Coordinates of C-alpha atoms in Angstrom, one line a residue:
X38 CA -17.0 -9.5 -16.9
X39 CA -14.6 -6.9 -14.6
X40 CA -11.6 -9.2 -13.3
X41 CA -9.7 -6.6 -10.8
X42 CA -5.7 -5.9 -12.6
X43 CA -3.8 -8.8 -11.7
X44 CA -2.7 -11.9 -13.4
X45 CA -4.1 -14.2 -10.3
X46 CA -7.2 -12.9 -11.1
X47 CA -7.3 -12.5 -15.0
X48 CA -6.4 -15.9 -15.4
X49 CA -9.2 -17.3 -13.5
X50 CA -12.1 -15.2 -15.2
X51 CA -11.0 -15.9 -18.9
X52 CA -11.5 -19.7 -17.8
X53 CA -14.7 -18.9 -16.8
X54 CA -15.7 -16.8 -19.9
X55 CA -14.3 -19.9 -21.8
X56 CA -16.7 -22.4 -19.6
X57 CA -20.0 -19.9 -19.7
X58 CA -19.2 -19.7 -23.7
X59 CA -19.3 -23.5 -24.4
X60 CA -21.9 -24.3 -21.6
X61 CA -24.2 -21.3 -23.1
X62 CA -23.3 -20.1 -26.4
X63 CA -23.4 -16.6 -24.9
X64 CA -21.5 -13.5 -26.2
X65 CA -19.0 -12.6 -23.3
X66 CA -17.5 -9.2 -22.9
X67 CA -14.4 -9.1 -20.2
X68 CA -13.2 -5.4 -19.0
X69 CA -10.4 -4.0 -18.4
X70 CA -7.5 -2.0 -18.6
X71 CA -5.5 -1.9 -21.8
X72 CA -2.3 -3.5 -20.8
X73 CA -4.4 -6.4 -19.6
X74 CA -6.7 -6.3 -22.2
X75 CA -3.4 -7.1 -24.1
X76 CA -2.5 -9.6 -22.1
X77 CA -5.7 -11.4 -22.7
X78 CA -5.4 -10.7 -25.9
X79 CA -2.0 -12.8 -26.2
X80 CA -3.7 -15.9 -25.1
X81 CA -6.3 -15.9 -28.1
X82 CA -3.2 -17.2 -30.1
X83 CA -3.6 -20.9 -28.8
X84 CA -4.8 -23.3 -30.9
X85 CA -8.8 -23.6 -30.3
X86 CA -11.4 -25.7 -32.9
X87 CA -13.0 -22.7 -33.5
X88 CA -11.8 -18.7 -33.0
X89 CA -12.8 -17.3 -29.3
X90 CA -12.5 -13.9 -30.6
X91 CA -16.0 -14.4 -32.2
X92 CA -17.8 -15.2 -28.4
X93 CA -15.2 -13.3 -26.1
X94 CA -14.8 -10.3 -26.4
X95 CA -12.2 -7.5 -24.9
X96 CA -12.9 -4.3 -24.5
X97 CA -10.5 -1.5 -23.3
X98 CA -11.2 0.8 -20.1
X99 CA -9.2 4.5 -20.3
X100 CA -6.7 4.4 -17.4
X101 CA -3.9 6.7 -17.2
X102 CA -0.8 5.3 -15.0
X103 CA 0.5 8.3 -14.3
X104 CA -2.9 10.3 -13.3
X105 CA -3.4 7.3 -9.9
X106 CA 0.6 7.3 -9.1
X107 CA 1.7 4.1 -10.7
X108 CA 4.5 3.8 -13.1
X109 CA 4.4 3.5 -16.7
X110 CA 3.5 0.3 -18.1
X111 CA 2.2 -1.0 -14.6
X112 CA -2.1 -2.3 -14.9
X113 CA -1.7 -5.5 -12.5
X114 CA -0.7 -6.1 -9.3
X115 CA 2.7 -5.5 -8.2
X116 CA 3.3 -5.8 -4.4
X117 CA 5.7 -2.7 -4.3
X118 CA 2.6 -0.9 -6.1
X119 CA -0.4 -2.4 -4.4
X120 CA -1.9 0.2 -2.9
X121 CA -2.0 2.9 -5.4
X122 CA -3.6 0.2 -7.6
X123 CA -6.6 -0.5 -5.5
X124 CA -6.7 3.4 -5.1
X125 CA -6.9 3.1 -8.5
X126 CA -9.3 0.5 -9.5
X127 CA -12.0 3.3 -8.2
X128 CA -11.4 5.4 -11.2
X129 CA -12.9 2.6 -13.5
X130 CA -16.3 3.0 -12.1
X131 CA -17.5 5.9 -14.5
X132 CA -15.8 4.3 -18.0
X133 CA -17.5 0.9 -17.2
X134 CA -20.7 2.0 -16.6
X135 CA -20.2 4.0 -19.9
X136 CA -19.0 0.9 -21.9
X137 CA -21.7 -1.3 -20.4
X138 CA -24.7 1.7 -20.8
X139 CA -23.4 1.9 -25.2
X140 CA -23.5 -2.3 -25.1
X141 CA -27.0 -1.6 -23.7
X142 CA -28.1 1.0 -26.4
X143 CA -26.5 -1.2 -29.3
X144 CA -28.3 -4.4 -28.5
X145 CA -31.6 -2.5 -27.3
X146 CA -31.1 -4.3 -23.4
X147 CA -28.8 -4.6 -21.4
X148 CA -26.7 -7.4 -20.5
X149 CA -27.9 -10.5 -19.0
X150 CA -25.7 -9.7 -15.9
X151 CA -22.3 -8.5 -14.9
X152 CA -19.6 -10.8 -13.2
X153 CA -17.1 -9.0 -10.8
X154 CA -14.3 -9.5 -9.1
X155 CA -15.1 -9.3 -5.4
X156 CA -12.3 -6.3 -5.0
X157 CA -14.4 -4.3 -7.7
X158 CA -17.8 -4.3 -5.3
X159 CA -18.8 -1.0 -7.1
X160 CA -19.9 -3.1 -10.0
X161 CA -23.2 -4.1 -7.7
X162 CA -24.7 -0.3 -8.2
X163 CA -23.8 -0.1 -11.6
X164 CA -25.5 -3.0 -12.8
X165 CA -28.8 -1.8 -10.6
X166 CA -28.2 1.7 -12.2
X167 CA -28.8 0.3 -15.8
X168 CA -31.5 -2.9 -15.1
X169 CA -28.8 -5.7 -14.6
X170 CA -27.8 -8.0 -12.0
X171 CA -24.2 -8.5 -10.8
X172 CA -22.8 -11.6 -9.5
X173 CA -19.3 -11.5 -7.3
X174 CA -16.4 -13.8 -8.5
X175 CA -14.3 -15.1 -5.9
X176 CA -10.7 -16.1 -7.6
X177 CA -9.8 -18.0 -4.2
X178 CA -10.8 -20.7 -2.6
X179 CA -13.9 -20.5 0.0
X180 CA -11.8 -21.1 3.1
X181 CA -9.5 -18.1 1.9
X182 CA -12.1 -16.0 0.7
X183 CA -14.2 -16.1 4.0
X184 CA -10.8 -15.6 5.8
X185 CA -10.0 -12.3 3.9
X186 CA -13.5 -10.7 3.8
X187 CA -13.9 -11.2 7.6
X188 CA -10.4 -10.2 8.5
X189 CA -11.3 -7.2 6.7
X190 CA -14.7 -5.9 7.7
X191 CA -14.5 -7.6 11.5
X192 CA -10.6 -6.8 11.9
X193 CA -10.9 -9.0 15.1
X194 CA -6.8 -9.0 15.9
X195 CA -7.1 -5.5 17.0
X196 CA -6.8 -4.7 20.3
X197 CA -5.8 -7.7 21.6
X198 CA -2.7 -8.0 24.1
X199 CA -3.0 -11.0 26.2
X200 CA -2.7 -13.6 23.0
X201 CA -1.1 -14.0 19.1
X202 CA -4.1 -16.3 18.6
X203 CA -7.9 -14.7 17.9
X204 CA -11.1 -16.4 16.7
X205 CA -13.0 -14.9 13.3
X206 CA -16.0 -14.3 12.6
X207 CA -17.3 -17.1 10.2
X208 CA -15.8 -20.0 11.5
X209 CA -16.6 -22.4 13.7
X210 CA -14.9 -21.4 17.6
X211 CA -12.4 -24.1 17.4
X212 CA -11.0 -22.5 14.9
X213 CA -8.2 -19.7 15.8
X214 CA -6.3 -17.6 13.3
X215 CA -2.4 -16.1 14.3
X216 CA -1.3 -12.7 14.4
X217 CA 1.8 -13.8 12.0
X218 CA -0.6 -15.4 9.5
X219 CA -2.1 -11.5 8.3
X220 CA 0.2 -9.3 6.2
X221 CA 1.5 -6.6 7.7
X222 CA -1.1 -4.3 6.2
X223 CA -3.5 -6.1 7.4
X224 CA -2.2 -6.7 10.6
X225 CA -1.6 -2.8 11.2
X226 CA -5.1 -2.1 9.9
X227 CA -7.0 0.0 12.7
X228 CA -10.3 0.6 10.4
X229 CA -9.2 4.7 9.8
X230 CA -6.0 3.7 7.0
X231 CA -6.8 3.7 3.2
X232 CA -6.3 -0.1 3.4
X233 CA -9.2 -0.6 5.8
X234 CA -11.4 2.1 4.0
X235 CA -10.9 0.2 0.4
X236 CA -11.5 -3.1 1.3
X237 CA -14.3 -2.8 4.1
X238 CA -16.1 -0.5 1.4
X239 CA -15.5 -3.5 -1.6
X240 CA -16.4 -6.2 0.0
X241 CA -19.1 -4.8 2.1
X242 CA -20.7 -3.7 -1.8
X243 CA -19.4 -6.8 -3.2
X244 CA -22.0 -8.6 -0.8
X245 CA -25.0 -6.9 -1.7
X246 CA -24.6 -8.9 -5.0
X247 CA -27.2 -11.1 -6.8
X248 CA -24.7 -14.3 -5.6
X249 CA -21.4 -15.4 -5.7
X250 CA -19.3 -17.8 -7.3
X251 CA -16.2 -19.2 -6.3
X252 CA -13.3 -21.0 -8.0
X253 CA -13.6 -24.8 -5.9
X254 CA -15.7 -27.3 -5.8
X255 CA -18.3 -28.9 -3.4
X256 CA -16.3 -32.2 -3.1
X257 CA -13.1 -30.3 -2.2
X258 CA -14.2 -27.4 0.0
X259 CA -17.7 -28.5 1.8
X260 CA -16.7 -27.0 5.1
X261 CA -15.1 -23.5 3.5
X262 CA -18.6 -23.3 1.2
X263 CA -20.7 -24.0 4.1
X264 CA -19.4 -21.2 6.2
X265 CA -19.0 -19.0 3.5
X266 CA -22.4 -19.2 2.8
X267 CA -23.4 -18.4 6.6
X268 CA -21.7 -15.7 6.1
X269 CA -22.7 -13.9 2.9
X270 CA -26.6 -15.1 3.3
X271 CA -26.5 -15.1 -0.6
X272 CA -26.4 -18.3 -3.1
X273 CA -22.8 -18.9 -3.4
X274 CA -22.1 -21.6 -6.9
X275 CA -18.7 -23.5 -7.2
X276 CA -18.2 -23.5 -10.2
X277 CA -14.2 -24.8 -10.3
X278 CA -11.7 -26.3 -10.5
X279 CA -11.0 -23.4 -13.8
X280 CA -8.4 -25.5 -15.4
X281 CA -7.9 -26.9 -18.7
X282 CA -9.8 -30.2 -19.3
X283 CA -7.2 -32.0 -20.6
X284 CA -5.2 -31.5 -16.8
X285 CA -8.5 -32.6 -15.1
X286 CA -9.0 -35.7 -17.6
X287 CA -5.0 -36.7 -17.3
X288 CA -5.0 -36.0 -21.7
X289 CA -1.4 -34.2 -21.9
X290 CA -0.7 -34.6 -25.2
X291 CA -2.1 -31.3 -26.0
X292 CA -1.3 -30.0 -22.8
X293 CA 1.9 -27.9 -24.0
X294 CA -0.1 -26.2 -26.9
X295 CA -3.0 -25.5 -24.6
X296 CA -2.3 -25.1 -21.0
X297 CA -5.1 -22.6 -19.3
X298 CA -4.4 -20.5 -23.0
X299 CA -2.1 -18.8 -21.0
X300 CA 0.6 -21.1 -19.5
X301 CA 2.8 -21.7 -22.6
X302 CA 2.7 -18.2 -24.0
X303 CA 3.3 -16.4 -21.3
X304 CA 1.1 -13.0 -23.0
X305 CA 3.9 -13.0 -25.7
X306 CA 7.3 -13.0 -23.5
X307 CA 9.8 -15.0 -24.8
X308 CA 10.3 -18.2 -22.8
X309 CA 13.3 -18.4 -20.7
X310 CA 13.4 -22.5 -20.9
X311 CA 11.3 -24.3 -23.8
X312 CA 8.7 -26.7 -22.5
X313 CA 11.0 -29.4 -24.5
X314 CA 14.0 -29.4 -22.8
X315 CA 12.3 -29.5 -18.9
X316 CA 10.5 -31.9 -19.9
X317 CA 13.6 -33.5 -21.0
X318 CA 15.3 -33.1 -18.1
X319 CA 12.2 -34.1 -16.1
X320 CA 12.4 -37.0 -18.0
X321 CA 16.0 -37.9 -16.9
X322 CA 14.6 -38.1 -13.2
X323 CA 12.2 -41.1 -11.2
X324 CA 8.9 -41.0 -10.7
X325 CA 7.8 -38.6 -7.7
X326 CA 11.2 -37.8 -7.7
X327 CA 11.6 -34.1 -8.4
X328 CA 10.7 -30.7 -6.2
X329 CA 9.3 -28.1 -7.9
X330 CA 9.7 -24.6 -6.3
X331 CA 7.6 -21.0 -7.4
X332 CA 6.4 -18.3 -5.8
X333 CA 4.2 -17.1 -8.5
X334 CA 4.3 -14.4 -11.2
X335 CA 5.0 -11.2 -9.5
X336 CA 6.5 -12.9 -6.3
X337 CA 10.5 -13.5 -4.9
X338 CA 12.1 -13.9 -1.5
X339 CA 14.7 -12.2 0.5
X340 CA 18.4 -11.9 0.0
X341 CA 19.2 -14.4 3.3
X342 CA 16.2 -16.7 2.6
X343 CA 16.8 -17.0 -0.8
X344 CA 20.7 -18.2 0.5
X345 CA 19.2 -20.2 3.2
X346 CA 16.9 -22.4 0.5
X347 CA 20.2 -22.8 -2.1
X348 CA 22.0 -24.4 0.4
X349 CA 18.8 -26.3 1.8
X350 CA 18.0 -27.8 -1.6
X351 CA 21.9 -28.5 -2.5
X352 CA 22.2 -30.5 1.2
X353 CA 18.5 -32.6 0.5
X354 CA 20.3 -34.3 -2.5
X355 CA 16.8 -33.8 -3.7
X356 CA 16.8 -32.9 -7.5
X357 CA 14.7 -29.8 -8.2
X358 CA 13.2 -26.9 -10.7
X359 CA 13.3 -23.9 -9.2
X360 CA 11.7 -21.0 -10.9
X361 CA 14.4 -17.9 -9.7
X362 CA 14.2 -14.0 -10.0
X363 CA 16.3 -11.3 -8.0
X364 CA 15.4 -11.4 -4.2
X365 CA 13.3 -8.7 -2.7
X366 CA 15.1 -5.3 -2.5
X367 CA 16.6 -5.6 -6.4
X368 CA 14.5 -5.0 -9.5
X369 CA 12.2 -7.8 -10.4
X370 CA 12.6 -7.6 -14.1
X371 CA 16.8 -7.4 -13.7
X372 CA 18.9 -9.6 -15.0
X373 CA 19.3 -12.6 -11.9
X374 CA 23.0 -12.5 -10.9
X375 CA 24.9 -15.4 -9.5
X376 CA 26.0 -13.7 -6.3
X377 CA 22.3 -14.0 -5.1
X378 CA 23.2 -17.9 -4.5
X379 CA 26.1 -19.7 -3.0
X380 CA 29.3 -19.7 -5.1
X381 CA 29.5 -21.9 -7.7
X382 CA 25.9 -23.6 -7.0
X383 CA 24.4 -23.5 -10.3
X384 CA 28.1 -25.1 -11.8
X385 CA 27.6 -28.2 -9.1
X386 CA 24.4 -28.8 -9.8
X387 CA 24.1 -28.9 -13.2
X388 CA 27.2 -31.1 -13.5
X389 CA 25.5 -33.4 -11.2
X390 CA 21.7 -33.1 -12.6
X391 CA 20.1 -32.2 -9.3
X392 CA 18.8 -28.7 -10.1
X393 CA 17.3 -27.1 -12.9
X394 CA 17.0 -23.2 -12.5
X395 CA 14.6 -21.3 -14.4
X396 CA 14.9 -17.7 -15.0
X397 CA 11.5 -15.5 -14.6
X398 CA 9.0 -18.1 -15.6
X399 CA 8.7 -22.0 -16.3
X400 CA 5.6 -24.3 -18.1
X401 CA 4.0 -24.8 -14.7
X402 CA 1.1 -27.4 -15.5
X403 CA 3.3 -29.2 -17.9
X404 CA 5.4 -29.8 -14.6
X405 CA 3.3 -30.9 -11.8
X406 CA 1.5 -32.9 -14.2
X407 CA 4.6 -34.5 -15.3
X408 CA 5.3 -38.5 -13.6
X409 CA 8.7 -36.8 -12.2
X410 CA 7.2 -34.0 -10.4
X411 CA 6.5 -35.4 -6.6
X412 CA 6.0 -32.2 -4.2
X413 CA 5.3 -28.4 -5.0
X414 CA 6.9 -25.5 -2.7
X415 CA 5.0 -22.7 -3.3
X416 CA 3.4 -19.6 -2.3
X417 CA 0.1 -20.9 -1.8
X418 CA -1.5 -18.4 -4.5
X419 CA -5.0 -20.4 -5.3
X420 CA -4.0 -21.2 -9.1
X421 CA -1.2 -22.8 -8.0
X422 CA -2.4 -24.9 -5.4
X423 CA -5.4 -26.0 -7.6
X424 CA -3.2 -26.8 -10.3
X425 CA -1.0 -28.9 -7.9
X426 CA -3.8 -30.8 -6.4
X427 CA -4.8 -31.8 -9.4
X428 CA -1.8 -33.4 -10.2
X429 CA -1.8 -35.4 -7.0
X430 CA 0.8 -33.2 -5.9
X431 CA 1.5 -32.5 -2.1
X432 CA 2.2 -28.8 -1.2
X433 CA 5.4 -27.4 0.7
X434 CA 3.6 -23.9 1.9
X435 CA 5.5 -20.4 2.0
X436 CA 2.7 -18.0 2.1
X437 CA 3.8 -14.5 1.3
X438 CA 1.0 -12.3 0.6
X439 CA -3.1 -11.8 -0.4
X440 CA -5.1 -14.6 1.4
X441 CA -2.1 -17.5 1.1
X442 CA -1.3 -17.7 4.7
X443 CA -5.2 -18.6 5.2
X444 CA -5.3 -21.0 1.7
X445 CA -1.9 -22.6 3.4
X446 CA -3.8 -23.0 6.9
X447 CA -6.6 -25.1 5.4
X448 CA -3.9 -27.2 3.2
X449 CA -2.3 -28.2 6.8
X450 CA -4.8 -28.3 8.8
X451 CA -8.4 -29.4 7.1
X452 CA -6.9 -31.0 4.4
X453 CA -3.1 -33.1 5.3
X454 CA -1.9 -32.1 2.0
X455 CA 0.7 -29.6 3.1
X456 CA 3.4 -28.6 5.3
X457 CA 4.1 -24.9 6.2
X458 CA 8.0 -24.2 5.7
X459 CA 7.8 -20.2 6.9
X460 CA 6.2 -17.4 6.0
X461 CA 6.4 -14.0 4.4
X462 CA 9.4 -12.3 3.4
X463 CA 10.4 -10.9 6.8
X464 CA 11.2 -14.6 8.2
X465 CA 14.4 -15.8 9.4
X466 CA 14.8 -19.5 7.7
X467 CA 17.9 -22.0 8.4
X468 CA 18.9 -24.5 5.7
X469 CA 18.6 -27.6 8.1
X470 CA 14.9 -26.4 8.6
X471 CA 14.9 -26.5 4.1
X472 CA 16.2 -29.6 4.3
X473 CA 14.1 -31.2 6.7
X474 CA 11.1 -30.3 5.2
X475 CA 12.0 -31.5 1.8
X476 CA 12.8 -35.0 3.0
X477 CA 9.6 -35.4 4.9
X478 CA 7.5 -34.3 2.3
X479 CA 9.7 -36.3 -0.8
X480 CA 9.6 -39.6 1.5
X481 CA 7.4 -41.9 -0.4
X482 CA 6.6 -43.6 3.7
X483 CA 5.6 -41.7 6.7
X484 CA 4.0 -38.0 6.6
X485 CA 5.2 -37.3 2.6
X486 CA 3.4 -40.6 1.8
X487 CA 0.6 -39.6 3.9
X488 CA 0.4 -36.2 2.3
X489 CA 0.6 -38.1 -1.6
X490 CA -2.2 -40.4 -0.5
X491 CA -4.3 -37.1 0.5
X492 CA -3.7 -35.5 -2.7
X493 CA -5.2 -37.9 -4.8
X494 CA -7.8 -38.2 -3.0
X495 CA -8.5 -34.6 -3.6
X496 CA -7.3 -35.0 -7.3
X497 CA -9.9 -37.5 -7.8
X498 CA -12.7 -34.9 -6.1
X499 CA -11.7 -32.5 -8.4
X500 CA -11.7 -34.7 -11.7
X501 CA -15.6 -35.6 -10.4
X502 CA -16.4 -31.9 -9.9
X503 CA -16.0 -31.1 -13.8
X504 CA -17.3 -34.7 -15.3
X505 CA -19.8 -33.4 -17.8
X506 CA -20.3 -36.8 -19.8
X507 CA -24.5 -37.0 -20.6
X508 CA -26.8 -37.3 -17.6
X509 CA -23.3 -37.8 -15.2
X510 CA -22.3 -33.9 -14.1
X511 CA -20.3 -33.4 -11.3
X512 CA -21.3 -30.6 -9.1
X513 CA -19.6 -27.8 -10.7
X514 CA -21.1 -28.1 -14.1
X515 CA -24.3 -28.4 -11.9
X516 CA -23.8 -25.4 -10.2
X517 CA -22.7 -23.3 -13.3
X518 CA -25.8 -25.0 -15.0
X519 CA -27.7 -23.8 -11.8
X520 CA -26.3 -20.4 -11.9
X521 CA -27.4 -19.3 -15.5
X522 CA -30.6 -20.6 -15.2
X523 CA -31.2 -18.9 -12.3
X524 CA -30.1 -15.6 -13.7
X525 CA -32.3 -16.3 -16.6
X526 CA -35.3 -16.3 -14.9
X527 CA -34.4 -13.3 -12.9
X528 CA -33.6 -11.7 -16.5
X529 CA -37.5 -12.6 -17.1
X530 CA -38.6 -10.9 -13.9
X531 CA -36.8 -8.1 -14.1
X532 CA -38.4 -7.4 -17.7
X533 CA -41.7 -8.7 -16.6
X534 CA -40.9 -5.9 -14.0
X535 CA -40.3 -2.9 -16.4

């Protein structure tokens, strides 16, 4: 397995590893760079029933920092960085096909296929080069995944004067993407930049795979898989949700020890809240009561947005958990200082129990899939919004980079589930605007009620997807089932072959 160098990413494909392991019994190798690789490593530490160090296995790829142009001490995806690291990725080509060629020569064939991330598309000529198959992983969601490979290769926005609005190819006409939804790479993208040139080559590689699977499920995404499909021409497999089974089968009690593997340790940082005392506080609050606000891992907001929500959230009377690190413009990793909210806020709401801040990083599962928890405002990253539907949770959406503008689309308009409160970083945002949005969604009546009722439909969709009890699978088992019997037999006819 070759997950690309970013937590988003990493996350999903050691869930998958895990799932291939206990489905199969297969011995599973995962790729990458060492810093990740320790990363990984630090999640091996949860308590299992038996040691996953014996059936997953991490190996290291060389990769200097310094020799692409990153900093020191930087493997995974860091928006101020991003480009140098998909520059970079490149230069893992010739170590991996030389760590997958010595796995072939130690265990006399070579491995039963290769799973990459769909931003690492040179994996489909290596595995051809040594007698293997590769299969693209999709981390997103179909809907998103189809929206950022044809954005890419088709870059339809260009040229266009008359109107903000434009159709892409994949889905169906009635169906028009924005200008404003497309990062501004993206959206300056004229086919010539280094942008254009890595991603059109990628993906373009990526889809001369053997097939491609993707982090949903049938139930949840039938439209997004339908098109997607259309569009590649290749067998595409759903093979998620990829969260832990005791989230999908509502079991919590070993939720704080578990959680993804990855969730409560945090690869080895010191936790800036224990899981006890949020849950403690959670527990001070009603049912459905609470808003729970984070941008991700690697993600913040502007100095004036980041006033604008304080005074939003203070006005809603609305308790909340907000997950807080300096605004864009400071360094991520500094200390968060008080001036970057209104004076005195954190004082006032503490004293009054209506906010909760969290520095750097909070027990996200163990949140929204606590009774208190009652809407999410988020950045519309695919693990999050998977791990809030799960929960039942309705989605407050503030897309700010990748494909979470198109992930936040689908949320409002296939799916109910959301409500869009901006987007990006460059956005001007007024508190009223905050605290609108929070009481409509919170309402237990009207749209927020609406929205709750949506969500658990799709919670239910997603429990069904991963039922694996006897003869009754859900489709995702099926389909991961499907998928390594089908690679099995092309294993035979590729040796039949030779």
């Amino acid at each position: 397995m070759l997950p690309f160098m970013a937590h988003g990413h990493l996350i999903p494909f050691l869930a998958l590893a895990r799932q291939i392991h206990q489905a199969t019994g297969f011995k599973i190798s995962i790729a990458s760079t060492p810093l990740n690789i320790q990363y990984l490593s630090s999640t091996f530490n949860s308590s299992s029933d038996e040691p996953e160090n014996d059936h997953i296995h991490l190996l290291e790829l060389p990769f200097c920092n310094t020799d692409n142009g990153l900093p020191e001490n930087s493997e995974n995806l860091s928006l101020d960085a991003i480009g140098k690291l998909f520059s970079a990725s490149l230069s893992l080509r010739k170590p991996f096909h030389s760590l997958v060629s010595d796995i072939a020569a130690k265990q006399g064939h070579p491995p039963l296929c290769i799973i990459s991330d769909v931003f690492l598309g040179w994996a489909t000529e290596v595995a051809s080069s040594l007698g293997t198959v590769n299969v693209t992983f999709s981390t997103g969601g179909a809907y998103g995944t189809l929206a950022y490979s044809s954005l890419w290769l088709n870059l339809p926005h260009r040229g266009r004067s008359d109107s903000d609005e434009f159709h892409l190819p994949g889905f169906p006409d009635s169906c028009r993407f924005n200008v404003n939804q497309l990062h501004h790479f993206l959206r300056n993208a004229d086919g010539t930049d280094s942008w254009s040139k890595f991603f059109q080559s990628q993906i373009s590689l990526s889809m001369q795979s053997f097939g491609w699977l993707c982090n949903t499920a049938e139930e949840f995404e039938p439209a997004g898989l339908e098109w997607l499909r259309n569009f590649l021409k290749l067998p595409v497999w759903a093979i998620g949700p990829l969260l832990p089974p005791m989230v999908l089968n509502n079991d919590y009690s070993s939720l704080s020890v578990a959680a993804s593997g990855i969730s409560t340790r945090r690869a080895g940082k010191k936790l800036e809240i224990s899981i006890e005392k949020c849950m403690e506080w959670l527990e001070s609050h009603s049912p459905a009561s609470v808003l729970y606000i984070s941008f991700g891992s690697q993600n913040s907001i502007s100095p004036s947005q980041m006033m604008e929500l304080a005074i939003g959230l203070e006005e809603s009377a609305k308790p909340f958990v907000w997950v807080i690190r300096p605004p864009v413009g400071f360094e991520p990793k500094s200390e968060f200082r008080a001036e970057y909210l209104p004076e005195g806020f954190e004082e006032r709401l503490e004293k009054r129990k209506q906010g909760l801040l969290v520095r750097n990083w909070a027990p996200q599962l163990e949140i929204l899939s606590h009774k208190s928890t009652g809407a999410f405002l988020t950045h519309c990253g695919w693990n999050s919004v998977l791990e809030s539907l799960s929960q039942a949770v309705p989605i407050i959406g503030w897309p700010l980079a990748a494909e979470q503008a198109y992930n936040s689309k689908m949320l409002v308009e296939e799916m109910g589930v959301s409500v869009e409160l901006t987007r990006g970083v460059q956005s001007s945002i007024d508190w009223k605007e905050v605290k609108r949005v929070i009481e409509m969604v919170m309402d237990k009546k009207g749209k927020g009620g609406d929205m709750r009722s949506k969500a658990m439909v799709i919670k239910e969709q997603l429990r069904a997807s991963v039922r694996d009890e006897g003869e009754d699978k859900g489709s995702s088992v099926k389909a991961l089932d499907d998928l390594i019997k089908t690679l099995q037999s092309k294993w035979q006819m590729i040796n039949c072959i030779s």
